Short mmCIF file of C-alpha atoms in Angstrom, two decimals:
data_model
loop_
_atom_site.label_atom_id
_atom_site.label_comp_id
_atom_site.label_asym_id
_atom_site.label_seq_id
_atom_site.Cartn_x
_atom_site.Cartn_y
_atom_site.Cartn_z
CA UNK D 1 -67.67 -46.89 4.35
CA UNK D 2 -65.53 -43.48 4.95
CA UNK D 3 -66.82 -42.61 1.06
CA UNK D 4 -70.33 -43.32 1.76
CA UNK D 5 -70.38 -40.80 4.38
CA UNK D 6 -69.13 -37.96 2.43
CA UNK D 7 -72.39 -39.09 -0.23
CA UNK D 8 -74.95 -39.09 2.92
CA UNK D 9 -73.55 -35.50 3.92
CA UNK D 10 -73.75 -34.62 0.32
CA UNK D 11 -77.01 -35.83 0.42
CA UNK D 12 -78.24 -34.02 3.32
CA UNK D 13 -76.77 -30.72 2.39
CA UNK D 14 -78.15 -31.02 -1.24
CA UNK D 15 -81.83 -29.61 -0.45
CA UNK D 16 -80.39 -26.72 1.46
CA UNK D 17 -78.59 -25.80 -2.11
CA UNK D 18 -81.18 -26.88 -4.49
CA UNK D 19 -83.37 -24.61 -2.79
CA UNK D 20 -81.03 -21.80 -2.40
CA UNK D 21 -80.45 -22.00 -6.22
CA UNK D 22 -84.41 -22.74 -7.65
CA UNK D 23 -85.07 -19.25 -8.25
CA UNK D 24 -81.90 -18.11 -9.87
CA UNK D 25 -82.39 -21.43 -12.13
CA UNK D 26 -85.72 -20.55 -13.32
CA UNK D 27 -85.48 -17.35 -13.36
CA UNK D 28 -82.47 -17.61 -15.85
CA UNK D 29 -84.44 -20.47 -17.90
CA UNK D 30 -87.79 -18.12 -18.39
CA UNK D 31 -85.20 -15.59 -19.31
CA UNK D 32 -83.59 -17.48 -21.94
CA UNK D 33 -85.88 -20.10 -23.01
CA UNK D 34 -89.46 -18.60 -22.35
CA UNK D 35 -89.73 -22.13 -20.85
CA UNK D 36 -87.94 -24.74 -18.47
CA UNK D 37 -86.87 -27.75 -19.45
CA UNK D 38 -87.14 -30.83 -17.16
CA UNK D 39 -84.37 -32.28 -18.53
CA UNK D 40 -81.83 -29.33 -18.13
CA UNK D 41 -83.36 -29.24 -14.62
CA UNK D 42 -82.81 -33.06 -13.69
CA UNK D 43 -79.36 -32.54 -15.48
CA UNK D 44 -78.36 -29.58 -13.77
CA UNK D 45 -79.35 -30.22 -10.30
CA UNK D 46 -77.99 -33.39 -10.66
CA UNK D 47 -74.48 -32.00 -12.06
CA UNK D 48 -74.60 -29.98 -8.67
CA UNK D 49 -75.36 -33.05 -6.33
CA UNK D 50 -72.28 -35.01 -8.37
CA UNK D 51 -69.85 -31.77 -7.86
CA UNK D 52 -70.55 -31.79 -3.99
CA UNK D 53 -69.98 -35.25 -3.77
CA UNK D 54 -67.27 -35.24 -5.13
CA UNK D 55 -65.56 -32.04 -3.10
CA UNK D 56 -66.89 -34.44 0.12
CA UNK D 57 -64.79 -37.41 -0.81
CA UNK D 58 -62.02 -35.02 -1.48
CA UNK D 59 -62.30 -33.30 1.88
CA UNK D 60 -64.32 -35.55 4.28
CA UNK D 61 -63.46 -36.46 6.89
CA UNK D 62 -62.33 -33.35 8.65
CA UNK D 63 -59.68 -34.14 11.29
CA UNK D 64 -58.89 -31.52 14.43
CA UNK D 65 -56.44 -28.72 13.80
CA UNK D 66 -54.41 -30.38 16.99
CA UNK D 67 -54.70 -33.76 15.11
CA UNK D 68 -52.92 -32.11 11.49
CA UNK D 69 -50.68 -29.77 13.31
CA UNK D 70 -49.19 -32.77 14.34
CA UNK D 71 -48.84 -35.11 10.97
CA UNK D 72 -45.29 -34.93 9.30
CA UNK D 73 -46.43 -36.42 6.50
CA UNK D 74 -45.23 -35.23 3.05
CA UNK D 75 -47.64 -32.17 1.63
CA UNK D 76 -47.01 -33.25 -2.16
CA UNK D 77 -45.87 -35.57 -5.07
CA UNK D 78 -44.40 -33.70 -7.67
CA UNK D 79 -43.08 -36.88 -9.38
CA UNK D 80 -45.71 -38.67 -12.12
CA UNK D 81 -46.57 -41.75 -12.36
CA UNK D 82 -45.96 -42.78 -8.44
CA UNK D 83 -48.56 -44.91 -8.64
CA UNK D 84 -47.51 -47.38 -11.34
CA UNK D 85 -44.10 -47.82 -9.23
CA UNK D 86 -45.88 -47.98 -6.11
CA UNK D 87 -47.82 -50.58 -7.42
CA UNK D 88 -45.24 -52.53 -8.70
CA UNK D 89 -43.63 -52.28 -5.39
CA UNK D 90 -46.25 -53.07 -3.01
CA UNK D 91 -49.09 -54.96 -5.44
CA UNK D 92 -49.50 -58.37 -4.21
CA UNK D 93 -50.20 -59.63 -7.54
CA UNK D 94 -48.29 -62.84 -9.46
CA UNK D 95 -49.58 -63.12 -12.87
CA UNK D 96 -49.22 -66.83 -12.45
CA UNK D 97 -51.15 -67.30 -9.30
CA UNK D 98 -54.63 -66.64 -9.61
CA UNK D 99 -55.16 -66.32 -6.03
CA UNK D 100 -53.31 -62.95 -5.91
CA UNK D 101 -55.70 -61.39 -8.24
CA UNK D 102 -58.58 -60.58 -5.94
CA UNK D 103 -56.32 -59.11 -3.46
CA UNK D 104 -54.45 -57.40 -5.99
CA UNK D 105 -57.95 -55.40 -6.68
CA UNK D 106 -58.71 -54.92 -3.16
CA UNK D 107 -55.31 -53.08 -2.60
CA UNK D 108 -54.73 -49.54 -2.11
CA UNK D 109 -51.98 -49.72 -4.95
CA UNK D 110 -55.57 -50.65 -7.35
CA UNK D 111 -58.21 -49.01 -5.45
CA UNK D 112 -56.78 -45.40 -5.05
CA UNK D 113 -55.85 -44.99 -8.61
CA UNK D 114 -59.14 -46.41 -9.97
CA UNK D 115 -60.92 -43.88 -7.55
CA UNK D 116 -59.40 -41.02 -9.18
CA UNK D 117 -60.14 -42.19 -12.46
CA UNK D 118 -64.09 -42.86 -11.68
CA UNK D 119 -63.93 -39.51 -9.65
CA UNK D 120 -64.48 -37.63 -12.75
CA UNK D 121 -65.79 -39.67 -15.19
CA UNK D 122 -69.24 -38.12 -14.44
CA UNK D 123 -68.11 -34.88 -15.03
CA UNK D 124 -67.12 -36.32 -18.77
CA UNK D 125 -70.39 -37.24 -19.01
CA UNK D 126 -72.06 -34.19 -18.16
CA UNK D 127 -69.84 -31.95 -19.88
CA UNK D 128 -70.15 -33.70 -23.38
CA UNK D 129 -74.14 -34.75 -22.97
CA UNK D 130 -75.31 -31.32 -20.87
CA UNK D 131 -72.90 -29.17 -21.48
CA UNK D 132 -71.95 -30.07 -25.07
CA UNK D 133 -68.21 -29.61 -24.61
CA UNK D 134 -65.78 -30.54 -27.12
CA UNK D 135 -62.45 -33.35 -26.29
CA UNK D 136 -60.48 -30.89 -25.90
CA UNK D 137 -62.44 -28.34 -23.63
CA UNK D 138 -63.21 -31.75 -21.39
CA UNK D 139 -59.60 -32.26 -21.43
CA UNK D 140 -58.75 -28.65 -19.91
CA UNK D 141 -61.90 -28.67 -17.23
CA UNK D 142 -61.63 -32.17 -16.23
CA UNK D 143 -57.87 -30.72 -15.64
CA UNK D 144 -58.91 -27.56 -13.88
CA UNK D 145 -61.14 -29.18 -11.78
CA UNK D 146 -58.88 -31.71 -10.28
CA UNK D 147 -56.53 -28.86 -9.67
CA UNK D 148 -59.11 -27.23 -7.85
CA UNK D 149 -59.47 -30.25 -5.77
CA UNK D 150 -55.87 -30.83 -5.36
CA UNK D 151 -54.74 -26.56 -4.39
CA UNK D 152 -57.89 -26.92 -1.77
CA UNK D 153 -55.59 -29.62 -0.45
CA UNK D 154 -52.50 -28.88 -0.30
CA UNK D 155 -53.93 -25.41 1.03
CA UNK D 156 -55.72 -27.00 4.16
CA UNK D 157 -58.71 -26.10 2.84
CA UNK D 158 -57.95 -22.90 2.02
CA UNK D 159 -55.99 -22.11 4.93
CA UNK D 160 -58.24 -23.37 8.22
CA UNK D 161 -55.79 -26.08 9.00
CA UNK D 162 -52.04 -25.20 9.42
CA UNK D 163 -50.47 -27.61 6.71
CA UNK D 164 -51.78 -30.24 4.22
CA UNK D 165 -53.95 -33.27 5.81
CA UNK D 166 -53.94 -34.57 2.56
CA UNK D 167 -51.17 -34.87 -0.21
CA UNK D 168 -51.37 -32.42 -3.38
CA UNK D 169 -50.45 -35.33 -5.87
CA UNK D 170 -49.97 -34.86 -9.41
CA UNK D 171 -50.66 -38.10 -9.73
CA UNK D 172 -54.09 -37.51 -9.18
CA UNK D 173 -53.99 -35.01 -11.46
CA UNK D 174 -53.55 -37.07 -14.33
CA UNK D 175 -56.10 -39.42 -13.09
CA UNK D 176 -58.97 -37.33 -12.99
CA UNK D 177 -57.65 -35.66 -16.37
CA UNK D 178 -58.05 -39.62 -17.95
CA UNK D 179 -61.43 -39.92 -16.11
CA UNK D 180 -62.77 -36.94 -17.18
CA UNK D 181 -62.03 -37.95 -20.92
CA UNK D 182 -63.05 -41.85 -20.12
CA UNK D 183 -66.31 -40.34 -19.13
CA UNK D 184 -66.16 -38.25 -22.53
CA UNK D 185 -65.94 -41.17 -24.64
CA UNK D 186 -68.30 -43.44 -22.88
CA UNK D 187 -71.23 -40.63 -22.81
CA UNK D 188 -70.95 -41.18 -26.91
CA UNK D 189 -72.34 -44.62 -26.36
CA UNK D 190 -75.69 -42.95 -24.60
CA UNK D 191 -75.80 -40.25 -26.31
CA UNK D 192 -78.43 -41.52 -29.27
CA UNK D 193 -80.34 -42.65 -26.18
CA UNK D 194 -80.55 -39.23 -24.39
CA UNK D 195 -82.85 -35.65 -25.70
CA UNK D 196 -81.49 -34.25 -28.99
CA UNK D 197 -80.81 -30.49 -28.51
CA UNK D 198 -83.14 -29.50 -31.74
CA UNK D 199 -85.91 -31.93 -29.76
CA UNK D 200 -85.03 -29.38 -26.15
CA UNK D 201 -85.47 -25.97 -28.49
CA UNK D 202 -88.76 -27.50 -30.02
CA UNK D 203 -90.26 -28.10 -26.72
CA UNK D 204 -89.47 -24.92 -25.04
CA UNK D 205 -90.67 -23.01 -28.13
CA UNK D 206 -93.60 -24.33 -27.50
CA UNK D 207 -93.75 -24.09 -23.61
CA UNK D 208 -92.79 -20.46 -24.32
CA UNK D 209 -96.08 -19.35 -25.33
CA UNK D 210 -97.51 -20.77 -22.33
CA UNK D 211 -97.93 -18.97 -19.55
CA UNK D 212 -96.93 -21.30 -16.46
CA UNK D 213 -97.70 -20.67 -12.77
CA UNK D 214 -94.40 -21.09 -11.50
CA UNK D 215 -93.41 -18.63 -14.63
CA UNK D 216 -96.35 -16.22 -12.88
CA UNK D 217 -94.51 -17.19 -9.58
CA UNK D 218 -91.06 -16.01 -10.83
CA UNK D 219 -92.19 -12.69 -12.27
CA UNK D 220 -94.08 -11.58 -8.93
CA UNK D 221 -90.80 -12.89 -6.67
CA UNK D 222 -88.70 -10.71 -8.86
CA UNK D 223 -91.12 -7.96 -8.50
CA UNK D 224 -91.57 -8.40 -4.51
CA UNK D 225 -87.18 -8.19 -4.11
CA UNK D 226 -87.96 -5.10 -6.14
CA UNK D 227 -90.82 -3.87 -3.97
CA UNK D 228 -88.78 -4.32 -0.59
CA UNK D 229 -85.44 -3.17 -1.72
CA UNK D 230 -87.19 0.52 -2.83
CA UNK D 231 -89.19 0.36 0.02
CA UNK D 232 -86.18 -0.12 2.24
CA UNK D 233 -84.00 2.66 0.43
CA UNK D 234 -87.17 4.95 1.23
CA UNK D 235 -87.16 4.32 4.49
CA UNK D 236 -83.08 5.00 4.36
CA UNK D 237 -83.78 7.85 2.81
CA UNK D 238 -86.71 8.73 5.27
CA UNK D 239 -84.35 8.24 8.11
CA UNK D 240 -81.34 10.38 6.82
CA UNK D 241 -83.97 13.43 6.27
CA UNK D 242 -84.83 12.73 9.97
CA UNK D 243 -88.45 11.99 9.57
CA UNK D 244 -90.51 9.49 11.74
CA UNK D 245 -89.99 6.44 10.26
CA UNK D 246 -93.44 4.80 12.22
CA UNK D 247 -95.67 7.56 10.85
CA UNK D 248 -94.01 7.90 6.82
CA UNK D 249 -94.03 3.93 6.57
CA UNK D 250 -97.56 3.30 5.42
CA UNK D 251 -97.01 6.18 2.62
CA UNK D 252 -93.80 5.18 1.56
CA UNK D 253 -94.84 1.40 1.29
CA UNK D 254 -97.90 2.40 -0.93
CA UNK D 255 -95.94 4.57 -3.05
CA UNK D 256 -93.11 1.96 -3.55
CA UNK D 257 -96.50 -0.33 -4.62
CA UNK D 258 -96.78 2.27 -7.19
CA UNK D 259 -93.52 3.25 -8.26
CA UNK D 260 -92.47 -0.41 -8.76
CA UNK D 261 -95.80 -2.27 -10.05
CA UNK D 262 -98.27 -0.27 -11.16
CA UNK D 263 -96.57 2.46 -13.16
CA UNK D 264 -94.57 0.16 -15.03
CA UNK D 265 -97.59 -1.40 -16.19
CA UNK D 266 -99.40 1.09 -16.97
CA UNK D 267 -95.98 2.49 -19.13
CA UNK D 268 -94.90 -0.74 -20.77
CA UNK D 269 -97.51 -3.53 -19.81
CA UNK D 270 -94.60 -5.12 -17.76
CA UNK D 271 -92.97 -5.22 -14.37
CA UNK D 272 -89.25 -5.73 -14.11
CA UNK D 273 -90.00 -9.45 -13.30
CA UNK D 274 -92.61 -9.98 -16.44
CA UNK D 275 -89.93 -8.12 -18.57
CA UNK D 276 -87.30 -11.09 -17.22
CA UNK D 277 -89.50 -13.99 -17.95
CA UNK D 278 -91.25 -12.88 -21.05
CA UNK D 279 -95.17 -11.57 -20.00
CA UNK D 280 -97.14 -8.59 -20.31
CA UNK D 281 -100.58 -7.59 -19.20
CA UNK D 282 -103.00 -8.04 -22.40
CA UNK D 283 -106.77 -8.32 -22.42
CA UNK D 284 -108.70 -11.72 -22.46
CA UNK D 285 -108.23 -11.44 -26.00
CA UNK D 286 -105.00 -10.73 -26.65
CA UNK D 287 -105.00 -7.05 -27.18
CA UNK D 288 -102.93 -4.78 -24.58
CA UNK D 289 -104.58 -4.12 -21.62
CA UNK D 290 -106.18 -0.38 -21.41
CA UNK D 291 -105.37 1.37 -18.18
CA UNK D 292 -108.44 1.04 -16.50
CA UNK D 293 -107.45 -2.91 -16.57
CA UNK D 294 -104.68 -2.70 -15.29
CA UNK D 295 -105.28 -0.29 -12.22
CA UNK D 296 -108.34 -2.54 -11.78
CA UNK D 297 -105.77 -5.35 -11.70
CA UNK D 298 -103.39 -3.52 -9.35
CA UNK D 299 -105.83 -3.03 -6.56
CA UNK D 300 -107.35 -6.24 -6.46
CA UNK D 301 -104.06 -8.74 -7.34
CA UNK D 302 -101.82 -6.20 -4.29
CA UNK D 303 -104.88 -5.44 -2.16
CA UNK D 304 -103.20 -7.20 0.76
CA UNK D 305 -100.78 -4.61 0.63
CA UNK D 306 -102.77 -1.62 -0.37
CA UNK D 307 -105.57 -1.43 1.58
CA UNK D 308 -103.14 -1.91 5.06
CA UNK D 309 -101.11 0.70 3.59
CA UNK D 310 -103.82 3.05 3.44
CA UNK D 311 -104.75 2.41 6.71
CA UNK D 312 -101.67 2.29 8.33
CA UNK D 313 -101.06 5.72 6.73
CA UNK D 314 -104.80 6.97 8.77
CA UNK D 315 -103.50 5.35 11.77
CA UNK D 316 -100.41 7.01 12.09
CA UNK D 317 -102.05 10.24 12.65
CA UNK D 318 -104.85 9.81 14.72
CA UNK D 319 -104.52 8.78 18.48
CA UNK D 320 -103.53 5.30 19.53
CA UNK D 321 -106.01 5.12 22.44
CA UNK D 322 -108.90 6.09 20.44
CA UNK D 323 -111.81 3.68 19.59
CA UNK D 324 -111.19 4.41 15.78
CA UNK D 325 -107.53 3.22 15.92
CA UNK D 326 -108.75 -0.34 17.51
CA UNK D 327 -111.29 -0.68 14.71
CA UNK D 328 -109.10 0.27 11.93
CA UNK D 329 -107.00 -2.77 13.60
CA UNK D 330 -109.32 -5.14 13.30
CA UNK D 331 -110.52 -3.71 9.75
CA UNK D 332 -107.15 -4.61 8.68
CA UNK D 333 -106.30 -8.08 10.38
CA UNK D 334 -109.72 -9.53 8.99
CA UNK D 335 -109.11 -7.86 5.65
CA UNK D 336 -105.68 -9.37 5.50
CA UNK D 337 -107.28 -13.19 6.87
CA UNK D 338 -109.97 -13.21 4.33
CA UNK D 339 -107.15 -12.16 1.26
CA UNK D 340 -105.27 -14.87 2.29
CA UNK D 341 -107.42 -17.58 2.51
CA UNK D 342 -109.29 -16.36 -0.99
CA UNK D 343 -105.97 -16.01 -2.51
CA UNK D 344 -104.47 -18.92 -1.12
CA UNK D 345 -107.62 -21.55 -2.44
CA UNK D 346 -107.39 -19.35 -5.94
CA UNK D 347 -104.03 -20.13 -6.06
CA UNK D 348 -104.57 -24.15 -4.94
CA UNK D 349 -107.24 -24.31 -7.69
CA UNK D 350 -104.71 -22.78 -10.10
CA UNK D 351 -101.61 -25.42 -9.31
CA UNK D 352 -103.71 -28.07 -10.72
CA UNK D 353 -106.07 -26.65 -13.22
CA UNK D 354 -103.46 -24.96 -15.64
CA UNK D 355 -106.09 -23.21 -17.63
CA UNK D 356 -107.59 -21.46 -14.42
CA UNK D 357 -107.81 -17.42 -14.31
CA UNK D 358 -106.44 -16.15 -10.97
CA UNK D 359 -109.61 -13.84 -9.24
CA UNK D 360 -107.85 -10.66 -10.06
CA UNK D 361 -107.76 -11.80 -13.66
CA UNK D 362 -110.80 -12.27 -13.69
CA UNK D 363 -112.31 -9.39 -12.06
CA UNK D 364 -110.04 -7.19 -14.24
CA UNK D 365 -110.50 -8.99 -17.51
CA UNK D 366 -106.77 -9.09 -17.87
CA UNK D 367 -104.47 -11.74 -18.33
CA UNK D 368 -100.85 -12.18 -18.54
CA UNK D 369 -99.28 -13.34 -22.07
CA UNK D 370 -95.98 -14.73 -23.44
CA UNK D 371 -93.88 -11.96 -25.46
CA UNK D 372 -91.32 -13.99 -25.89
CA UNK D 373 -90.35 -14.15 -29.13
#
């Protein structure tokens, strides 16, 4: 019962991670690939669950500092092979009586060693099918890892508790070491069953000329960390020349709009984020897109940030009292509800109708295209 606990915390502290890690992952996979594979995705976020459950059951549960302080248990086993001794010692099992036998597997002299093995066998697996490791580079990770588990042990996790709750066993390093190369051997038995390599690298090659909206998504996330952190080391910068940060934050947000989208466009028909996952700005048919396009583009597909810009740069000069500033208020807030919802449906509309041209496309007659080569 104690290990399915540590798998129901692993389980509710997955989603937290998976979606802490999405956009690295596919940003790195339109990167690389011009494409992301499902099956790298199931296998890696998968991989990930399997590695936290297995640090829980290595950790979990957490006793009190008051409760280890106390213990005067031993912190280690430097001898090998305790565990065959111990279970020749303390095994209840009689060759001849075939009664012992089931409570020879339900003992702790069985049960611990086995879970060490089994520990790691996944990790075989996923380094020979996913990770397309070699015997021998299984043989040293399966290793490393189980010293990893074993030094965050004997360190009390890395120093929070004052000694050892748990003993540093080598042992268990040799355990895990077999597992990890049990799971080696038993992934070649699957193997024929699971996606070739060559058959991954065909299908990306061709997902790579498509042009994806969560690719589309990646790019303009990449471009918006851009946007804020210039716009944020302008205002720095605004601050240190000891300027009014209210009345230069309009300007400085519409020039960062510039600076980072629209003149990189207009120089090399990319953003920094289209440059990382492989798309330019061409015309509907094909050819680069002239600079009227893409200004075009600019205006309409970042309108809910221009347009407040600009008027958030009038209002800062004019008198907050006035009848004008209240208007330009409401100019802005309906501008800014009627973008979203327009945008928003666009963007519904293009979730599940892949061939769909976003408004701004449209309006522009520009679209974005796969350079990925």
């Amino acid at each position: 019962m104690v290990y399915l606990f540590d798998i129901k915390m692993a389980m509710i502290i997955f989603p937290f991670v998976a979606l802490l890690i999405t956009f690295p992952v596919l940003l790195w996979h339109y990167h690389r690939f011009g494409a992301v594979s499902r099956w790298s995705i199931l296998m890696l976020y998968s991989f990930i669950f399997y590695l936290m459950c297995a640090y829980f059951l290595i950790i979990l549960p957490l006793p009190s500092v008051a409760e280890v302080a106390k213990l005067t248990t031993p912190k280690y086993n430097l001898q090998p092979l305790m565990f065959v001794r111990q279970f020749i010692k303390y095994s209840p099992l009689q060759v001849t009586n075939i009664h012992t036998w089931i409570a020879t597997i339900k003992s702790p002299t069985v049960i611990q060693p086995l879970f060490n093995v089994f520990l790691t066998i996944p990790f075989g697996f996923y380094l020979r099918a996913y990770f397309r490791k070699s015997w021998r580079q299984t043989l040293l990770m399966a290793f490393c890892l189980s010293l990893f588990f074993e030094l965050t042990q004997l360190s009390g996790d890395y120093g929070f508790y004052p000694r050892p709750y748990r003993l540093f066993d080598v042992d268990d390093l040799l355990l895990n070491t077999t597992g990890g190369i049990v799971g080696f051997w038993l992934t070649g038995w699957v193997l024929p069953l699971l996606p070739t390599s060559e058959h991954i690298t065909e299908r990306l090659q061709i997902q790579s000329r498509q042009v994806s909206t969560f690719r589309h998504a990646t790019a303009l996330v990449v471009d918006l960390i851009s946007l804020a952190m210039v716009n944020s080391g302008l205002l720095i910068f605004a601050s240190l020349a000891r300027l009014t940060v209210e009345s230069v934050a309009q300007p400085i947000a519409l020039f960062a709009l510039i600076l980072v989208i629209l003149l990189p466009q207009l120089a090399w028909h990319q953003t920094l984020g289209m440059r990382l996952v492989h798309l330019k700005v061409t015309t509907v048919g094909g050819e680069l897109a002239p600079t009227k396009a893409i200004i075009t583009r600019w205006l309409i597909g970042y309108s809910m940030f221009i347009l407040p810009a600009v008027i958030g740069s009038i209002a800062a000069v004019i008198d907050h009292t006035s009848i004008l500033y209240s208007i330009l208020g409401a100019v802005m807030f309906i501008y800014v509800a009627i973008v979203i919802i327009v945008f928003g449906l666009d963007l519904m509309i293009d979730l599940f109708r892949p061939s769909h041209a976003l408004l701004f496309e449209r309006w522009s007659k520009t679209r974005l295209q796969s350079s990925y080569a």
